[in-house]
XYZ file of C-alpha atoms in Angstrom:
389
model
C 77.794 12.441 115.530
C 75.054 10.834 113.458
C 75.125 9.734 109.838
C 73.149 11.495 107.148
C 72.408 10.624 103.563
C 74.490 11.785 100.630
C 77.887 11.140 102.141
C 77.531 13.777 104.861
C 78.040 13.271 108.588
C 75.931 15.626 110.694
C 76.202 16.393 114.414
C 73.709 17.986 116.741
C 73.818 21.768 117.222
C 76.777 22.869 119.303
C 78.892 19.900 118.127
C 80.997 19.357 115.052
C 79.425 18.879 111.661
C 81.223 17.305 108.695
C 80.018 17.873 105.137
C 81.600 16.048 102.211
C 81.395 18.105 99.021
C 81.846 16.534 95.598
C 83.240 19.673 93.977
C 85.270 22.584 95.284
C 82.839 24.778 93.328
C 80.192 23.952 95.957
C 82.266 25.749 98.608
C 82.631 29.503 98.930
C 86.201 30.396 97.912
C 86.690 33.117 100.528
C 85.593 30.808 103.380
C 87.844 27.999 102.149
C 90.854 30.273 101.706
C 90.380 31.906 105.106
C 91.749 28.699 106.651
C 94.389 28.169 103.960
C 95.943 31.620 104.265
C 98.435 33.204 101.844
C 101.261 30.708 102.452
C 99.835 27.531 100.906
C 98.878 28.026 97.267
C 98.762 24.241 96.792
C 95.756 24.037 99.161
C 93.994 27.110 97.801
C 90.509 27.060 96.299
C 91.859 28.247 92.938
C 94.522 25.527 92.725
C 92.082 22.766 93.667
C 89.509 24.084 91.193
C 92.124 23.951 88.440
C 93.190 20.399 89.304
C 89.678 19.053 89.790
C 88.695 19.938 86.230
C 92.032 18.960 84.643
C 90.968 15.360 84.033
C 94.070 13.721 85.540
C 93.771 9.931 85.230
C 90.580 8.565 86.800
C 90.725 10.893 89.820
C 87.540 11.695 91.728
C 87.733 14.549 94.234
C 86.052 15.099 97.598
C 86.261 17.942 100.108
C 85.391 17.208 103.756
C 84.651 20.391 105.721
C 84.230 20.576 109.517
C 82.083 23.351 110.994
C 80.930 24.117 114.520
C 77.388 24.732 115.735
C 77.567 28.360 114.608
C 78.566 27.350 111.084
C 82.172 28.515 111.529
C 84.573 26.515 109.361
C 87.144 24.766 111.598
C 89.019 22.574 109.150
C 88.991 21.020 105.711
C 91.047 18.852 103.400
C 91.202 17.553 99.849
C 90.640 13.831 99.260
C 90.791 12.023 95.933
C 90.784 8.495 94.592
C 93.262 7.347 91.972
C 93.927 3.903 90.539
C 97.550 2.895 91.066
C 99.518 -0.034 89.669
C 101.158 -1.479 92.778
C 102.860 -4.179 90.700
C 105.440 -1.495 89.943
C 106.752 -1.703 93.510
C 107.035 -5.481 93.719
C 110.547 -6.903 94.225
C 112.084 -7.742 90.827
C 111.899 -11.500 91.495
C 108.099 -11.266 91.774
C 107.534 -9.105 88.688
C 107.359 -12.096 86.237
C 104.767 -13.758 88.468
C 102.648 -10.604 88.442
C 102.748 -10.541 84.633
C 101.578 -14.157 84.464
C 98.716 -13.501 86.883
C 97.611 -10.468 84.869
C 97.084 -12.589 81.781
C 94.124 -14.147 83.608
C 93.348 -11.283 86.003
C 94.166 -7.940 84.319
C 93.231 -5.964 87.438
C 95.745 -7.732 89.697
C 97.325 -5.134 92.031
C 95.520 -2.302 90.218
C 94.281 -0.623 93.381
C 91.993 2.358 93.813
C 93.736 4.367 96.518
C 92.007 7.046 98.577
C 94.546 9.794 99.190
C 94.396 12.892 101.342
C 96.995 15.426 100.197
C 97.490 18.455 98.014
C 96.919 16.741 94.664
C 99.806 16.262 92.226
C 102.316 18.232 94.321
C 104.163 17.532 97.581
C 102.335 18.668 100.703
C 99.612 17.513 103.076
C 96.025 18.514 102.403
C 94.789 19.788 105.793
C 93.915 23.374 106.680
C 92.896 23.935 110.316
C 91.694 27.011 112.170
C 94.232 28.477 114.579
C 93.195 28.712 118.225
C 90.884 25.687 118.045
C 91.879 22.232 119.415
C 92.913 20.293 116.340
C 92.465 16.755 117.677
C 88.646 16.584 117.416
C 88.700 18.347 114.024
C 91.251 15.878 112.627
C 89.265 12.945 113.966
C 86.154 14.291 112.267
C 88.035 14.726 108.990
C 89.475 11.199 109.251
C 85.954 9.835 109.736
C 84.968 11.552 106.493
C 88.034 10.166 104.681
C 87.108 6.655 105.826
C 83.517 7.171 104.604
C 84.801 8.250 101.196
C 87.023 5.163 100.957
C 84.127 2.858 101.842
C 81.799 4.562 99.404
C 84.373 4.309 96.615
C 85.228 0.691 97.504
C 88.828 1.719 97.942
C 90.835 -0.770 100.051
C 93.748 1.543 100.880
C 93.809 5.013 102.470
C 96.995 7.100 102.287
C 97.213 10.427 104.122
C 100.483 11.730 102.815
C 103.341 14.191 102.688
C 104.260 15.155 106.230
C 107.693 16.451 107.130
C 109.266 15.184 110.352
C 108.449 18.457 112.130
C 104.756 18.102 111.181
C 104.180 14.545 112.419
C 103.445 15.423 116.053
C 100.577 17.715 115.009
C 98.868 14.809 113.228
C 99.696 11.992 115.640
C 95.980 11.514 116.344
C 95.940 9.490 113.097
C 97.954 6.773 114.821
C 95.062 6.248 117.232
C 92.740 5.635 114.272
C 94.599 2.539 113.101
C 97.022 4.131 110.645
C 100.648 3.095 110.352
C 103.357 5.652 109.718
C 105.335 4.855 106.553
C 108.425 6.544 105.132
C 108.065 8.075 101.708
C 110.568 9.504 99.249
C 112.294 12.687 100.445
C 111.576 16.054 98.924
C 114.348 18.270 97.623
C 114.084 21.683 99.263
C 116.244 24.793 99.547
C 115.858 27.133 102.517
C 116.471 30.628 101.184
C 119.023 32.447 103.330
C 120.578 34.823 100.792
C 119.448 38.309 99.863
C 120.581 37.993 96.240
C 121.453 35.321 93.684
C 125.049 36.565 93.791
C 125.156 35.849 97.540
C 123.852 32.348 96.829
C 126.661 31.737 94.337
C 129.263 33.227 96.671
C 128.151 30.861 99.452
C 128.925 27.820 97.295
C 132.114 25.852 97.520
C 134.314 26.695 94.571
C 133.923 23.379 92.714
C 130.118 23.548 92.751
C 130.017 27.207 91.725
C 132.374 26.507 88.825
C 130.356 23.469 87.773
C 127.085 25.420 87.735
C 128.596 28.318 85.830
C 130.129 25.917 83.304
C 126.771 24.265 82.651
C 124.973 27.601 82.299
C 127.700 28.973 80.056
C 127.533 25.898 77.827
C 123.751 26.263 77.447
C 124.112 29.974 76.671
C 126.773 29.223 74.044
C 124.231 26.991 72.317
C 121.866 29.967 72.170
C 119.623 28.576 74.884
C 118.018 30.982 77.337
C 115.199 31.031 79.907
C 112.060 33.110 79.567
C 109.395 33.404 82.264
C 105.768 33.491 81.156
C 102.690 34.209 83.253
C 100.393 33.386 80.321
C 101.039 29.952 78.842
C 97.737 28.240 78.110
C 98.477 28.172 74.379
C 101.578 26.032 75.059
C 99.640 23.302 76.866
C 99.794 20.639 74.139
C 103.526 21.150 73.605
C 104.209 21.032 77.357
C 102.227 17.811 77.746
C 104.293 16.164 75.003
C 107.514 17.181 76.789
C 106.304 15.920 80.165
C 105.291 12.573 78.655
C 108.791 12.106 77.243
C 110.178 12.665 80.726
C 107.515 10.313 82.124
C 108.592 7.538 79.767
C 112.226 7.931 80.840
C 111.527 7.978 84.574
C 112.431 5.035 86.790
C 109.893 5.609 89.543
C 106.255 4.684 89.905
C 104.339 5.972 86.893
C 100.921 7.238 87.781
C 99.602 10.756 87.073
C 99.315 11.472 83.352
C 98.831 15.189 82.738
C 96.748 16.511 79.871
C 96.547 19.962 78.235
C 93.784 21.041 80.648
C 96.287 20.900 83.517
C 98.316 23.767 82.017
C 95.327 25.710 80.725
C 93.556 25.532 84.075
C 96.545 26.597 86.167
C 97.124 29.491 83.782
C 93.508 30.643 84.020
C 92.900 29.975 87.727
C 96.099 31.122 89.421
C 97.224 34.108 87.362
C 100.561 35.430 88.626
C 100.765 32.603 91.168
C 101.518 30.132 88.356
C 104.496 30.769 86.098
C 106.105 28.791 83.306
C 109.871 28.719 82.854
C 110.629 28.285 79.155
C 114.011 27.034 77.919
C 114.209 28.336 74.352
C 116.768 27.962 71.584
C 116.329 29.637 68.200
C 112.649 30.239 69.011
C 112.226 26.527 69.722
C 110.901 25.361 73.084
C 113.540 22.921 74.376
C 112.040 22.415 77.827
C 109.830 23.942 80.489
C 109.128 23.957 84.197
C 105.937 24.944 85.999
C 106.293 26.823 89.281
C 103.651 27.937 91.774
C 104.317 30.800 94.178
C 102.828 32.106 97.401
C 104.077 34.297 100.245
C 106.383 31.601 101.631
C 107.180 29.106 98.880
C 108.192 28.606 95.311
C 106.951 25.150 94.306
C 108.315 23.384 91.231
C 105.749 21.041 89.704
C 105.820 19.577 86.177
C 109.051 19.732 84.160
C 109.620 18.373 80.661
C 111.952 18.663 77.683
C 112.367 17.696 74.061
C 113.791 14.329 73.034
C 117.534 13.989 72.546
C 120.509 15.100 74.662
C 119.539 17.091 77.726
C 121.806 20.003 76.748
C 121.833 21.264 80.352
C 118.117 22.079 80.091
C 117.435 20.723 83.586
C 120.165 22.819 85.176
C 119.027 25.948 83.360
C 115.452 25.420 84.539
C 116.484 24.596 88.108
C 118.772 27.623 88.172
C 115.911 29.831 86.954
C 113.661 28.478 89.723
C 116.339 29.157 92.346
C 116.929 32.677 91.009
C 113.217 33.398 91.135
C 112.845 32.034 94.656
C 115.725 34.194 95.898
C 114.492 37.302 94.072
C 111.031 36.826 95.586
C 112.634 36.158 98.994
C 110.637 32.970 99.350
C 111.300 31.098 102.565
C 111.653 27.794 100.737
C 112.171 26.614 97.184
C 110.414 23.243 96.960
C 111.871 21.195 94.111
C 109.794 18.058 94.688
C 110.701 14.408 94.133
C 113.189 12.735 91.823
C 116.228 14.002 89.881
C 117.902 14.261 93.265
C 121.443 14.448 91.924
C 120.799 17.606 89.896
C 118.786 19.214 92.694
C 121.449 18.408 95.277
C 124.071 20.078 93.087
C 121.917 23.233 93.223
C 122.091 23.142 97.032
C 118.845 21.322 97.842
C 118.627 19.222 101.000
C 116.747 15.921 100.903
C 114.101 16.127 103.624
C 112.329 12.937 104.770
C 108.615 12.676 104.146
C 106.088 10.398 105.799
C 102.550 9.237 105.219
C 99.856 7.514 107.267
C 98.395 4.379 105.675
C 95.542 2.079 106.551
C 94.113 -0.924 104.765
C 92.046 -3.914 105.746
C 94.360 -6.016 103.532
C 97.728 -6.917 105.063
C 99.399 -7.289 101.653
C 98.593 -3.649 100.776
C 100.037 -2.427 104.066
C 103.209 -4.398 103.308
C 103.447 -3.071 99.751
C 103.186 0.531 100.880
C 106.390 0.083 102.878
C 108.178 -0.772 99.614
C 107.254 2.496 97.873
C 110.427 4.533 98.598
C 112.735 1.658 97.677
C 110.883 0.945 94.445
C 110.589 4.539 93.291
C 114.228 5.494 93.810
C 116.362 2.391 94.443
C 119.534 4.347 95.150
C 119.364 7.847 96.551
C 122.480 9.908 95.788
C 124.714 11.222 98.485
C 123.820 14.773 99.408
C 126.474 17.183 98.197
C 127.793 19.722 100.687
C 127.411 22.569 98.251
C 127.759 25.479 100.643
C 130.872 26.367 102.645
C 128.997 27.010 105.873
C 126.218 24.433 105.653
C 123.784 24.671 108.572
């Protein structure tokens, strides 16, 4: 493989070629989605187009694509850079020192990270052609990721969000100098009920009664859930609610969503993006964004009004679970954080892992602190169902 100008690696005919595109718009949507398939909306051309133009933080997006000598697309991924405040994950005894240093060096531990993942959701970013050896394709993609990091002067590369059962398929990354690091778990429900009533019936009595009590209390207050497939006009209100939740969160604070995030997902994904609206007396008390494909319901951004929660979270989570069961999704992916509430709905906490590489030892060490810093104490997982598998 030889290097070419413009951030593109080119191989001789009959070998692999890697092109690095600066916008998903430069790539034909049907060719991109052929590798993605109908079971990964978070890697789809439409989703990435919506996110790329949403103006989240200082993100810059790149799309390495591997093709063979005949021009057949063999694999691709999404890569982006994002500045992250790693001082947030320092041990508490070192936090005062970091503040002192920043008085003279404001950029201390403000690191531009190069990430490969599905942006702003949980899930890896690779799509690979079936029936083709994946090792050489992954190595070619990793070479492109490294080129992007060098070109962006990014000292840390994070290839993230692999479940335990996915690690073996990407073990070639270990041979490229990456270290495997534990991340926060994702809360996920495997759908094994034909109806919502079966889901409730499978619960242990105390958890079923608790959920019904919370839902009944919200209903008594006149609060109900409405599902909308057209929500662009609510973008400013939703952003304000998410930012209130952001300010209350204990974890690492990074992505700041703007109105374009909601408008773009509404316009680009159609019926594959839905907004759950918790309303009371025509007032929007809270919301939750969900993305759907043939296999998953994915919960993304949730927010609510200031003041007492009023069981808004449980109403929204319950609506997401109902929808996932009604659609007969294979999995309901509830994401990171708020683990206690999600566990009470029956979610399991599944370990996630990432592959990290940096030429700076201190950054490699800091990455190992991420799970502990983001969620210092994970709750015990409730055994919600009588016959838990």
